[in-house]
Amino acid sequence: MELHEIFAINLTPEHLDRIVVLTGAGMSAESGVPTFRGEGGLWKQHRPEELATPQAFAADPQLVWDWYKYRRNLIAATEPNPGHTALVELESILGDAYTLITQNVDGLHTRAGSNRPIELHGNIFINKCNNCSNTFPDDALNFDEMPPLCPKCQGPVRPGVVWFGEGLNPVDIEDAFMKSHQATLFLSVGTSAVVHPAASLPEMAKQNGAFLIEVNPDRTPLTSLADTAIHETSAKALPALVDKIRQVRSKSI
Ligand code: OAD
């Protein structure tokens, strides 16, 4: 489906009862944050599969922190794009009927104005103690020592993201599964839909009767399952999709 066809999507007011949006790295691509698996993806340039592990941090905390600082600087220099803004608008239209789940650690949804998205893979700007899990702002830590030490328990402080081989925050993943299970409309945006458990959320929503829309210029394992696949970028498709949802909503009031 192309952009001008979005207005023809067969959405009903009932679809708007409970909307869940799941976003991935493609959501931030038009802000200038490289995706993981695309051309110029961070993984290709920096071999993150070797750096984003507890073992790498234990072996060489300086190297791991240098890499995260590089990514923090790159992300800090970007701005939310019209796709992020459209989702803020969608939240203001739907209120409690709206849930945003993201795999992105860049914090761009929050910077755009989204209200507490579920950040399944953490947030790159959080500093977290590996021992006691307390979090600290940058200025509470001494980055001259490596790793920086926790002011509370002297444990090693690390970026607050999920690494390979680690579990997700149980509260977040439970919430994400519950909301997806109950969804009447599920939007999967800018994700390759190959990393679980996040990739299970749209599948589960669809199995439970949700209308499933995918926004991605390319095909993914989810495409054949989707009721509608919009082969466009998120910065272009989401504003049009939100206009469509606003139109359906206004008919139901
Ligand atoms: P990927 O890099 O795997 O996939 C990005 C997807 O975005 C691809 O399917 C692209 O086709 C699509 N895409 C590219 N540009 C786009 C645009 N402008 N608009 C919409 N879509 C676009 O990223 P994720 O699916 O987010 O986890 O990867 C999932 C997880 O894998 C990441 O969170 C990361 C990694 O392991 C952790 O670090 C724990």
PDB file of C-alpha atoms and ligand atoms in Angstrom:
ATOM      1  CA  MET A   1       0.000   0.000   0.000  1.00  0.00           C
ATOM      2  CA  GLU A   2       1.226   3.488  -0.801  1.00  0.00           C
ATOM      3  CA  LEU A   3       0.799   6.770   1.027  1.00  0.00           C
ATOM      4  CA  HIS A   4      -2.263   8.069  -0.843  1.00  0.00           C
ATOM      5  CA  GLU A   5      -4.090   4.783  -0.120  1.00  0.00           C
ATOM      6  CA  ILE A   6      -3.920   5.149   3.661  1.00  0.00           C
ATOM      7  CA  PHE A   7      -7.279   6.941   3.719  1.00  0.00           C
ATOM      8  CA  ALA A   8      -8.871   3.831   2.215  1.00  0.00           C
ATOM      9  CA  ILE A   9      -7.837   1.524   5.095  1.00  0.00           C
ATOM     10  CA  ASN A  10     -10.949  -0.106   6.477  1.00  0.00           C
ATOM     11  CA  LEU A  11     -10.761   1.075  10.092  1.00  0.00           C
ATOM     12  CA  THR A  12     -13.829   1.241  12.307  1.00  0.00           C
ATOM     13  CA  PRO A  13     -14.350   3.170  15.592  1.00  0.00           C
ATOM     14  CA  GLU A  14     -14.089  -0.192  17.429  1.00  0.00           C
ATOM     15  CA  HIS A  15     -10.508  -0.576  16.185  1.00  0.00           C
ATOM     16  CA  LEU A  16      -9.650   2.534  18.183  1.00  0.00           C
ATOM     17  CA  ASP A  17     -10.672   1.046  21.551  1.00  0.00           C
ATOM     18  CA  ARG A  18      -7.122  -0.045  22.430  1.00  0.00           C
ATOM     19  CA  ILE A  19      -4.204   0.864  20.175  1.00  0.00           C
ATOM     20  CA  VAL A  20      -0.674  -0.427  20.687  1.00  0.00           C
ATOM     21  CA  VAL A  21       2.258   0.951  18.685  1.00  0.00           C
ATOM     22  CA  LEU A  22       5.560  -0.954  18.584  1.00  0.00           C
ATOM     23  CA  THR A  23       8.540   0.917  17.168  1.00  0.00           C
ATOM     24  CA  GLY A  24      12.025  -0.136  16.111  1.00  0.00           C
ATOM     25  CA  ALA A  25      15.182   1.453  14.761  1.00  0.00           C
ATOM     26  CA  GLY A  26      13.529   2.459  11.444  1.00  0.00           C
ATOM     27  CA  MET A  27      11.439   4.942  13.440  1.00  0.00           C
ATOM     28  CA  SER A  28      14.577   7.008  14.141  1.00  0.00           C
ATOM     29  CA  ALA A  29      16.251   6.516  10.744  1.00  0.00           C
ATOM     30  CA  GLU A  30      14.909   9.809   9.389  1.00  0.00           C
ATOM     31  CA  SER A  31      16.295  11.566  12.471  1.00  0.00           C
ATOM     32  CA  GLY A  32      19.737  10.337  11.455  1.00  0.00           C
ATOM     33  CA  VAL A  33      20.137   7.404  13.847  1.00  0.00           C
ATOM     34  CA  PRO A  34      21.368   4.414  11.806  1.00  0.00           C
ATOM     35  CA  THR A  35      19.288   1.221  11.995  1.00  0.00           C
ATOM     36  CA  PHE A  36      20.910  -1.974  13.268  1.00  0.00           C
ATOM     37  CA  ARG A  37      20.503  -4.229  10.276  1.00  0.00           C
ATOM     38  CA  GLY A  38      20.368  -1.714   7.417  1.00  0.00           C
ATOM     39  CA  GLU A  39      23.145  -0.084   5.369  1.00  0.00           C
ATOM     40  CA  GLY A  40      25.350   1.962   7.676  1.00  0.00           C
ATOM     41  CA  GLY A  41      23.836   0.188  10.682  1.00  0.00           C
ATOM     42  CA  LEU A  42      25.703   0.626  13.910  1.00  0.00           C
ATOM     43  CA  TRP A  43      26.424  -3.040  14.142  1.00  0.00           C
ATOM     44  CA  LYS A  44      28.360  -3.119  10.899  1.00  0.00           C
ATOM     45  CA  GLN A  45      30.559  -0.193  11.838  1.00  0.00           C
ATOM     46  CA  HIS A  46      31.180  -1.124  15.455  1.00  0.00           C
ATOM     47  CA  ARG A  47      30.592  -4.840  15.836  1.00  0.00           C
ATOM     48  CA  PRO A  48      28.087  -4.302  18.645  1.00  0.00           C
ATOM     49  CA  GLU A  49      27.515  -8.016  19.066  1.00  0.00           C
ATOM     50  CA  GLU A  50      31.001  -8.049  20.577  1.00  0.00           C
ATOM     51  CA  LEU A  51      30.538  -4.886  22.634  1.00  0.00           C
ATOM     52  CA  ALA A  52      26.957  -5.107  23.850  1.00  0.00           C
ATOM     53  CA  THR A  53      27.484  -7.989  26.261  1.00  0.00           C
ATOM     54  CA  PRO A  54      28.132  -8.333  30.001  1.00  0.00           C
ATOM     55  CA  GLN A  55      31.330 -10.209  29.124  1.00  0.00           C
ATOM     56  CA  ALA A  56      32.700  -7.321  27.024  1.00  0.00           C
ATOM     57  CA  PHE A  57      31.926  -4.873  29.830  1.00  0.00           C
ATOM     58  CA  ALA A  58      33.710  -7.051  32.387  1.00  0.00           C
ATOM     59  CA  ALA A  59      36.715  -7.499  30.105  1.00  0.00           C
ATOM     60  CA  ASP A  60      37.117  -3.903  28.852  1.00  0.00           C
ATOM     61  CA  PRO A  61      34.753  -1.346  30.443  1.00  0.00           C
ATOM     62  CA  GLN A  62      36.660   1.563  28.859  1.00  0.00           C
ATOM     63  CA  LEU A  63      36.091   0.224  25.336  1.00  0.00           C
ATOM     64  CA  VAL A  64      32.396  -0.419  25.983  1.00  0.00           C
ATOM     65  CA  TRP A  65      31.873   3.000  27.591  1.00  0.00           C
ATOM     66  CA  ASP A  66      33.747   4.735  24.724  1.00  0.00           C
ATOM     67  CA  TRP A  67      31.397   3.083  22.245  1.00  0.00           C
ATOM     68  CA  TYR A  68      28.300   4.082  24.206  1.00  0.00           C
ATOM     69  CA  LYS A  69      29.566   7.642  24.591  1.00  0.00           C
ATOM     70  CA  TYR A  70      30.033   7.795  20.816  1.00  0.00           C
ATOM     71  CA  ARG A  71      26.443   6.644  20.329  1.00  0.00           C
ATOM     72  CA  ARG A  72      25.124   9.015  22.980  1.00  0.00           C
ATOM     73  CA  ASN A  73      26.786  11.950  21.213  1.00  0.00           C
ATOM     74  CA  LEU A  74      25.428  10.838  17.847  1.00  0.00           C
ATOM     75  CA  ILE A  75      21.885  10.540  19.223  1.00  0.00           C
ATOM     76  CA  ALA A  76      22.075  13.778  21.226  1.00  0.00           C
ATOM     77  CA  ALA A  77      22.782  15.638  17.974  1.00  0.00           C
ATOM     78  CA  THR A  78      19.567  14.348  16.359  1.00  0.00           C
ATOM     79  CA  GLU A  79      15.972  15.574  16.645  1.00  0.00           C
ATOM     80  CA  PRO A  80      12.654  13.704  16.662  1.00  0.00           C
ATOM     81  CA  ASN A  81      11.129  13.474  13.167  1.00  0.00           C
ATOM     82  CA  PRO A  82       7.513  13.933  11.950  1.00  0.00           C
ATOM     83  CA  GLY A  83       6.814  10.256  12.711  1.00  0.00           C
ATOM     84  CA  HIS A  84       7.617  10.792  16.400  1.00  0.00           C
ATOM     85  CA  THR A  85       5.459  13.935  16.399  1.00  0.00           C
ATOM     86  CA  ALA A  86       2.546  12.073  14.785  1.00  0.00           C
ATOM     87  CA  LEU A  87       2.631   9.518  17.614  1.00  0.00           C
ATOM     88  CA  VAL A  88       2.493  12.314  20.200  1.00  0.00           C
ATOM     89  CA  GLU A  89      -0.597  13.572  18.357  1.00  0.00           C
ATOM     90  CA  LEU A  90      -2.086  10.055  18.381  1.00  0.00           C
ATOM     91  CA  GLU A  91      -1.600   9.849  22.149  1.00  0.00           C
ATOM     92  CA  SER A  92      -3.369  13.176  22.610  1.00  0.00           C
ATOM     93  CA  ILE A  93      -6.309  11.913  20.523  1.00  0.00           C
ATOM     94  CA  LEU A  94      -6.626   8.544  22.267  1.00  0.00           C
ATOM     95  CA  GLY A  95      -5.437   9.124  25.845  1.00  0.00           C
ATOM     96  CA  ASP A  96      -5.536   5.926  27.916  1.00  0.00           C
ATOM     97  CA  ALA A  97      -6.549   3.870  24.870  1.00  0.00           C
ATOM     98  CA  TYR A  98      -2.993   4.304  23.553  1.00  0.00           C
ATOM     99  CA  THR A  99       0.186   2.405  24.465  1.00  0.00           C
ATOM    100  CA  LEU A 100       3.620   3.034  22.963  1.00  0.00           C
ATOM    101  CA  ILE A 101       6.226   0.271  23.158  1.00  0.00           C
ATOM    102  CA  THR A 102       9.677   0.906  21.717  1.00  0.00           C
ATOM    103  CA  GLN A 103      12.784  -1.177  21.166  1.00  0.00           C
ATOM    104  CA  ASN A 104      14.769   2.024  20.686  1.00  0.00           C
ATOM    105  CA  VAL A 105      17.170   3.186  23.363  1.00  0.00           C
ATOM    106  CA  ASP A 106      17.555   6.695  21.893  1.00  0.00           C
ATOM    107  CA  GLY A 107      14.846   8.408  23.957  1.00  0.00           C
ATOM    108  CA  LEU A 108      13.509  10.254  20.884  1.00  0.00           C
ATOM    109  CA  HIS A 109       9.878   9.385  21.654  1.00  0.00           C
ATOM    110  CA  THR A 110      10.161  11.075  25.033  1.00  0.00           C
ATOM    111  CA  ARG A 111      11.987  14.065  23.550  1.00  0.00           C
ATOM    112  CA  ALA A 112       9.161  14.418  21.013  1.00  0.00           C
ATOM    113  CA  GLY A 113       6.654  14.555  23.892  1.00  0.00           C
ATOM    114  CA  SER A 114       5.380  10.979  24.213  1.00  0.00           C
ATOM    115  CA  ASN A 115       4.306  10.207  27.734  1.00  0.00           C
ATOM    116  CA  ARG A 116       6.303   7.373  29.297  1.00  0.00           C
ATOM    117  CA  PRO A 117       6.730   4.893  26.426  1.00  0.00           C
ATOM    118  CA  ILE A 118       7.616   1.343  27.468  1.00  0.00           C
ATOM    119  CA  GLU A 119      11.336   1.253  26.597  1.00  0.00           C
ATOM    120  CA  LEU A 120      11.785  -2.508  26.259  1.00  0.00           C
ATOM    121  CA  HIS A 121      15.540  -2.348  25.630  1.00  0.00           C
ATOM    122  CA  GLY A 122      16.278   0.453  28.096  1.00  0.00           C
ATOM    123  CA  ASN A 123      17.619   3.943  27.502  1.00  0.00           C
ATOM    124  CA  ILE A 124      21.157   4.780  26.422  1.00  0.00           C
ATOM    125  CA  PHE A 125      21.248   7.969  28.528  1.00  0.00           C
ATOM    126  CA  ILE A 126      20.622   6.139  31.821  1.00  0.00           C
ATOM    127  CA  ASN A 127      23.598   5.156  34.001  1.00  0.00           C
ATOM    128  CA  LYS A 128      22.784   2.038  36.013  1.00  0.00           C
ATOM    129  CA  CYS A 129      24.725   0.171  38.700  1.00  0.00           C
ATOM    130  CA  ASN A 130      25.367  -3.406  37.641  1.00  0.00           C
ATOM    131  CA  ASN A 131      25.118  -4.481  41.295  1.00  0.00           C
ATOM    132  CA  CYS A 132      22.260  -2.618  42.974  1.00  0.00           C
ATOM    133  CA  SER A 133      20.461  -1.307  39.821  1.00  0.00           C
ATOM    134  CA  ASN A 134      20.276   2.241  41.170  1.00  0.00           C
ATOM    135  CA  THR A 135      20.489   4.888  38.445  1.00  0.00           C
ATOM    136  CA  PHE A 136      22.528   8.091  38.507  1.00  0.00           C
ATOM    137  CA  PRO A 137      22.899  11.269  36.448  1.00  0.00           C
ATOM    138  CA  ASP A 138      26.246  11.801  34.697  1.00  0.00           C
ATOM    139  CA  ASP A 139      27.399  14.419  37.192  1.00  0.00           C
ATOM    140  CA  ALA A 140      27.031  11.983  40.108  1.00  0.00           C
ATOM    141  CA  LEU A 141      29.692   9.719  38.560  1.00  0.00           C
ATOM    142  CA  ASN A 142      33.427   9.894  37.996  1.00  0.00           C
ATOM    143  CA  PHE A 143      34.012   8.810  34.402  1.00  0.00           C
ATOM    144  CA  ASP A 144      37.780   9.164  34.884  1.00  0.00           C
ATOM    145  CA  GLU A 145      37.708   5.830  36.658  1.00  0.00           C
ATOM    146  CA  MET A 146      36.670   2.859  34.557  1.00  0.00           C
ATOM    147  CA  PRO A 147      34.125   1.640  35.104  1.00  0.00           C
ATOM    148  CA  PRO A 148      32.613   4.532  37.059  1.00  0.00           C
ATOM    149  CA  LEU A 149      31.724   3.283  40.555  1.00  0.00           C
ATOM    150  CA  CYS A 150      28.272   3.352  42.073  1.00  0.00           C
ATOM    151  CA  PRO A 151      28.018   6.100  44.742  1.00  0.00           C
ATOM    152  CA  LYS A 152      25.792   3.774  46.814  1.00  0.00           C
ATOM    153  CA  CYS A 153      27.465   0.336  46.678  1.00  0.00           C
ATOM    154  CA  GLN A 154      30.717   0.861  44.723  1.00  0.00           C
ATOM    155  CA  GLY A 155      29.521  -1.568  42.050  1.00  0.00           C
ATOM    156  CA  PRO A 156      30.397  -0.980  38.369  1.00  0.00           C
ATOM    157  CA  VAL A 157      28.105   1.510  36.589  1.00  0.00           C
ATOM    158  CA  ARG A 158      27.024   0.704  33.027  1.00  0.00           C
ATOM    159  CA  PRO A 159      24.641   2.067  30.381  1.00  0.00           C
ATOM    160  CA  GLY A 160      20.994   1.292  31.188  1.00  0.00           C
ATOM    161  CA  VAL A 161      20.372  -0.803  28.094  1.00  0.00           C
ATOM    162  CA  VAL A 162      19.642  -4.502  27.607  1.00  0.00           C
ATOM    163  CA  TRP A 163      22.643  -6.463  26.377  1.00  0.00           C
ATOM    164  CA  PHE A 164      22.866  -9.753  24.505  1.00  0.00           C
ATOM    165  CA  GLY A 165      22.168 -12.628  26.829  1.00  0.00           C
ATOM    166  CA  GLU A 166      20.214 -10.491  29.324  1.00  0.00           C
ATOM    167  CA  GLY A 167      16.516 -10.591  30.144  1.00  0.00           C
ATOM    168  CA  LEU A 168      14.168  -7.628  29.718  1.00  0.00           C
ATOM    169  CA  ASN A 169      12.727  -5.754  32.679  1.00  0.00           C
ATOM    170  CA  PRO A 170       9.964  -8.164  33.837  1.00  0.00           C
ATOM    171  CA  VAL A 171       7.504  -5.355  34.640  1.00  0.00           C
ATOM    172  CA  ASP A 172       7.942  -3.800  31.184  1.00  0.00           C
ATOM    173  CA  ILE A 173       7.644  -7.027  29.229  1.00  0.00           C
ATOM    174  CA  GLU A 174       4.612  -8.154  31.218  1.00  0.00           C
ATOM    175  CA  ASP A 175       2.927  -4.815  30.609  1.00  0.00           C
ATOM    176  CA  ALA A 176       3.820  -4.974  26.910  1.00  0.00           C
ATOM    177  CA  PHE A 177       2.371  -8.481  26.546  1.00  0.00           C
ATOM    178  CA  MET A 178      -0.803  -7.572  28.447  1.00  0.00           C
ATOM    179  CA  LYS A 179      -1.444  -4.449  26.340  1.00  0.00           C
ATOM    180  CA  SER A 180      -0.692  -6.314  23.111  1.00  0.00           C
ATOM    181  CA  HIS A 181      -2.989  -9.164  24.106  1.00  0.00           C
ATOM    182  CA  GLN A 182      -5.840  -6.686  24.606  1.00  0.00           C
ATOM    183  CA  ALA A 183      -5.118  -4.524  21.540  1.00  0.00           C
ATOM    184  CA  THR A 184      -7.835  -3.872  18.968  1.00  0.00           C
ATOM    185  CA  LEU A 185      -5.374  -2.157  16.618  1.00  0.00           C
ATOM    186  CA  PHE A 186      -1.623  -2.812  16.531  1.00  0.00           C
ATOM    187  CA  LEU A 187       0.886  -0.738  14.559  1.00  0.00           C
ATOM    188  CA  SER A 188       4.334  -2.239  13.970  1.00  0.00           C
ATOM    189  CA  VAL A 189       6.618   0.575  12.823  1.00  0.00           C
ATOM    190  CA  GLY A 190      10.216   0.461  11.574  1.00  0.00           C
ATOM    191  CA  THR A 191      11.198  -2.877  13.028  1.00  0.00           C
ATOM    192  CA  SER A 192      12.669  -5.874  11.234  1.00  0.00           C
ATOM    193  CA  ALA A 193      10.491  -7.990  13.563  1.00  0.00           C
ATOM    194  CA  VAL A 194      13.170 -10.608  14.109  1.00  0.00           C
ATOM    195  CA  VAL A 195      14.269  -9.937  17.697  1.00  0.00           C
ATOM    196  CA  HIS A 196      12.164 -11.636  20.338  1.00  0.00           C
ATOM    197  CA  PRO A 197      10.328 -11.172  22.614  1.00  0.00           C
ATOM    198  CA  ALA A 198       9.439  -7.789  20.997  1.00  0.00           C
ATOM    199  CA  ALA A 199       8.667  -9.469  17.663  1.00  0.00           C
ATOM    200  CA  SER A 200       6.120 -11.733  19.382  1.00  0.00           C
ATOM    201  CA  LEU A 201       3.953  -8.769  20.405  1.00  0.00           C
ATOM    202  CA  PRO A 202       2.347  -8.026  17.003  1.00  0.00           C
ATOM    203  CA  GLU A 203       1.939 -11.767  16.337  1.00  0.00           C
ATOM    204  CA  MET A 204       0.141 -12.204  19.626  1.00  0.00           C
ATOM    205  CA  ALA A 205      -2.049  -9.140  19.061  1.00  0.00           C
ATOM    206  CA  LYS A 206      -3.080 -10.424  15.645  1.00  0.00           C
ATOM    207  CA  GLN A 207      -3.848 -13.901  17.012  1.00  0.00           C
ATOM    208  CA  ASN A 208      -6.150 -12.250  19.542  1.00  0.00           C
ATOM    209  CA  GLY A 209      -8.092 -10.378  16.889  1.00  0.00           C
ATOM    210  CA  ALA A 210      -6.273  -7.047  16.574  1.00  0.00           C
ATOM    211  CA  PHE A 211      -6.154  -5.304  13.200  1.00  0.00           C
ATOM    212  CA  LEU A 212      -2.433  -5.306  12.337  1.00  0.00           C
ATOM    213  CA  ILE A 213      -0.802  -2.509  10.352  1.00  0.00           C
ATOM    214  CA  GLU A 214       2.886  -2.564   9.463  1.00  0.00           C
ATOM    215  CA  VAL A 215       4.839   0.543   8.444  1.00  0.00           C
ATOM    216  CA  ASN A 216       8.136  -0.377   6.803  1.00  0.00           C
ATOM    217  CA  PRO A 217       9.597   0.379   3.354  1.00  0.00           C
ATOM    218  CA  ASP A 218      10.772  -3.253   3.205  1.00  0.00           C
ATOM    219  CA  ARG A 219       9.163  -6.619   3.778  1.00  0.00           C
ATOM    220  CA  THR A 220       9.654  -8.360   7.132  1.00  0.00           C
ATOM    221  CA  PRO A 221       8.535 -11.710   8.583  1.00  0.00           C
ATOM    222  CA  LEU A 222       5.441  -9.809   9.798  1.00  0.00           C
ATOM    223  CA  THR A 223       4.367  -8.475   6.405  1.00  0.00           C
ATOM    224  CA  SER A 224       2.363 -11.511   5.308  1.00  0.00           C
ATOM    225  CA  LEU A 225       0.547 -11.559   8.669  1.00  0.00           C
ATOM    226  CA  ALA A 226      -0.406  -7.866   8.541  1.00  0.00           C
ATOM    227  CA  ASP A 227      -3.894  -6.753   7.510  1.00  0.00           C
ATOM    228  CA  THR A 228      -2.264  -3.746   5.880  1.00  0.00           C
ATOM    229  CA  ALA A 229       1.411  -3.226   5.046  1.00  0.00           C
ATOM    230  CA  ILE A 230       2.323   0.381   4.269  1.00  0.00           C
ATOM    231  CA  HIS A 231       5.570   0.345   2.299  1.00  0.00           C
ATOM    232  CA  GLU A 232       6.631   3.830   3.252  1.00  0.00           C
ATOM    233  CA  THR A 233       8.910   5.461   5.799  1.00  0.00           C
ATOM    234  CA  SER A 234       7.537   6.221   9.239  1.00  0.00           C
ATOM    235  CA  ALA A 235       8.046   9.999   8.933  1.00  0.00           C
ATOM    236  CA  LYS A 236       5.799   9.968   5.851  1.00  0.00           C
ATOM    237  CA  ALA A 237       3.281   7.256   6.740  1.00  0.00           C
ATOM    238  CA  LEU A 238       2.544   8.057  10.386  1.00  0.00           C
ATOM    239  CA  PRO A 239       1.217  11.613   9.896  1.00  0.00           C
ATOM    240  CA  ALA A 240      -1.165  10.275   7.205  1.00  0.00           C
ATOM    241  CA  LEU A 241      -2.175   7.325   9.378  1.00  0.00           C
ATOM    242  CA  VAL A 242      -2.879   9.580  12.341  1.00  0.00           C
ATOM    243  CA  ASP A 243      -5.025  11.810  10.102  1.00  0.00           C
ATOM    244  CA  LYS A 244      -6.968   8.696   9.113  1.00  0.00           C
ATOM    245  CA  ILE A 245      -7.418   7.647  12.747  1.00  0.00           C
ATOM    246  CA  ARG A 246      -8.545  11.171  13.692  1.00  0.00           C
ATOM    247  CA  GLN A 247     -11.155  10.982  10.911  1.00  0.00           C
ATOM    248  CA  VAL A 248     -12.460   7.601  12.147  1.00  0.00           C
ATOM    249  CA  ARG A 249     -12.483   8.899  15.717  1.00  0.00           C
ATOM    250  CA  SER A 250     -14.467  12.028  14.839  1.00  0.00           C
ATOM    251  CA  LYS A 251     -17.155   9.863  13.213  1.00  0.00           C
ATOM    252  CA  SER A 252     -17.576   7.871  16.432  1.00  0.00           C
ATOM    253  CA  ILE A 253     -18.091  10.895  18.716  1.00  0.00           C
TER     254      ILE A 253
HETATM  255  P1  OAD B   1      16.561  -3.280  12.663  1.00  0.00           P
HETATM  256  O1  OAD B   1      17.776  -2.508  12.270  1.00  0.00           O
HETATM  257  O2  OAD B   1      16.672  -4.757  12.775  1.00  0.00           O
HETATM  258  O3  OAD B   1      15.378  -3.002  11.640  1.00  0.00           O
HETATM  259  C1  OAD B   1      15.030  -1.706  11.226  1.00  0.00           C
HETATM  260  C2  OAD B   1      13.844  -1.815  10.296  1.00  0.00           C
HETATM  261  O4  OAD B   1      13.442  -0.484   9.965  1.00  0.00           O
HETATM  262  C3  OAD B   1      14.118  -2.539   8.976  1.00  0.00           C
HETATM  263  O5  OAD B   1      13.096  -3.504   8.756  1.00  0.00           O
HETATM  264  C4  OAD B   1      14.034  -1.421   7.921  1.00  0.00           C
HETATM  265  O6  OAD B   1      13.473  -1.873   6.697  1.00  0.00           O
HETATM  266  C5  OAD B   1      13.116  -0.435   8.585  1.00  0.00           C
HETATM  267  N1  OAD B   1      13.296   0.968   8.181  1.00  0.00           N
HETATM  268  C6  OAD B   1      14.430   1.574   7.718  1.00  0.00           C
HETATM  269  N2  OAD B   1      14.208   2.889   7.531  1.00  0.00           N
HETATM  270  C7  OAD B   1      12.911   3.114   7.869  1.00  0.00           C
HETATM  271  C8  OAD B   1      12.081   4.278   7.900  1.00  0.00           C
HETATM  272  N3  OAD B   1      12.542   5.471   7.558  1.00  0.00           N
HETATM  273  N4  OAD B   1      10.791   4.138   8.320  1.00  0.00           N
HETATM  274  C9  OAD B   1      10.314   2.922   8.685  1.00  0.00           C
HETATM  275  N5  OAD B   1      11.052   1.798   8.658  1.00  0.00           N
HETATM  276  C10 OAD B   1      12.330   1.883   8.269  1.00  0.00           C
HETATM  277  O7  OAD B   1      16.040  -2.629  14.034  1.00  0.00           O
HETATM  278  P2  OAD B   1      15.042  -3.232  15.115  1.00  0.00           P
HETATM  279  O8  OAD B   1      13.967  -4.035  14.502  1.00  0.00           O
HETATM  280  O9  OAD B   1      14.668  -2.094  15.999  1.00  0.00           O
HETATM  281  O10 OAD B   1      18.133  -4.707  20.492  1.00  0.00           O
HETATM  282  O11 OAD B   1      16.013  -4.184  15.938  1.00  0.00           O
HETATM  283  C11 OAD B   1      15.501  -4.800  17.064  1.00  0.00           C
HETATM  284  C12 OAD B   1      16.561  -4.937  18.118  1.00  0.00           C
HETATM  285  O12 OAD B   1      17.678  -5.614  17.579  1.00  0.00           O
HETATM  286  C13 OAD B   1      17.166  -3.624  18.606  1.00  0.00           C
HETATM  287  O13 OAD B   1      16.395  -2.967  19.571  1.00  0.00           O
HETATM  288  C14 OAD B   1      18.442  -4.121  19.214  1.00  0.00           C
HETATM  289  C15 OAD B   1      18.864  -5.220  18.259  1.00  0.00           C
HETATM  290  O14 OAD B   1      19.302  -6.383  18.865  1.00  0.00           O
HETATM  291  C16 OAD B   1      18.994  -4.547  21.514  1.00  0.00           C
HETATM  292  O15 OAD B   1      19.967  -3.827  21.433  1.00  0.00           O
HETATM  293  C17 OAD B   1      18.640  -5.301  22.745  1.00  0.00           C
END
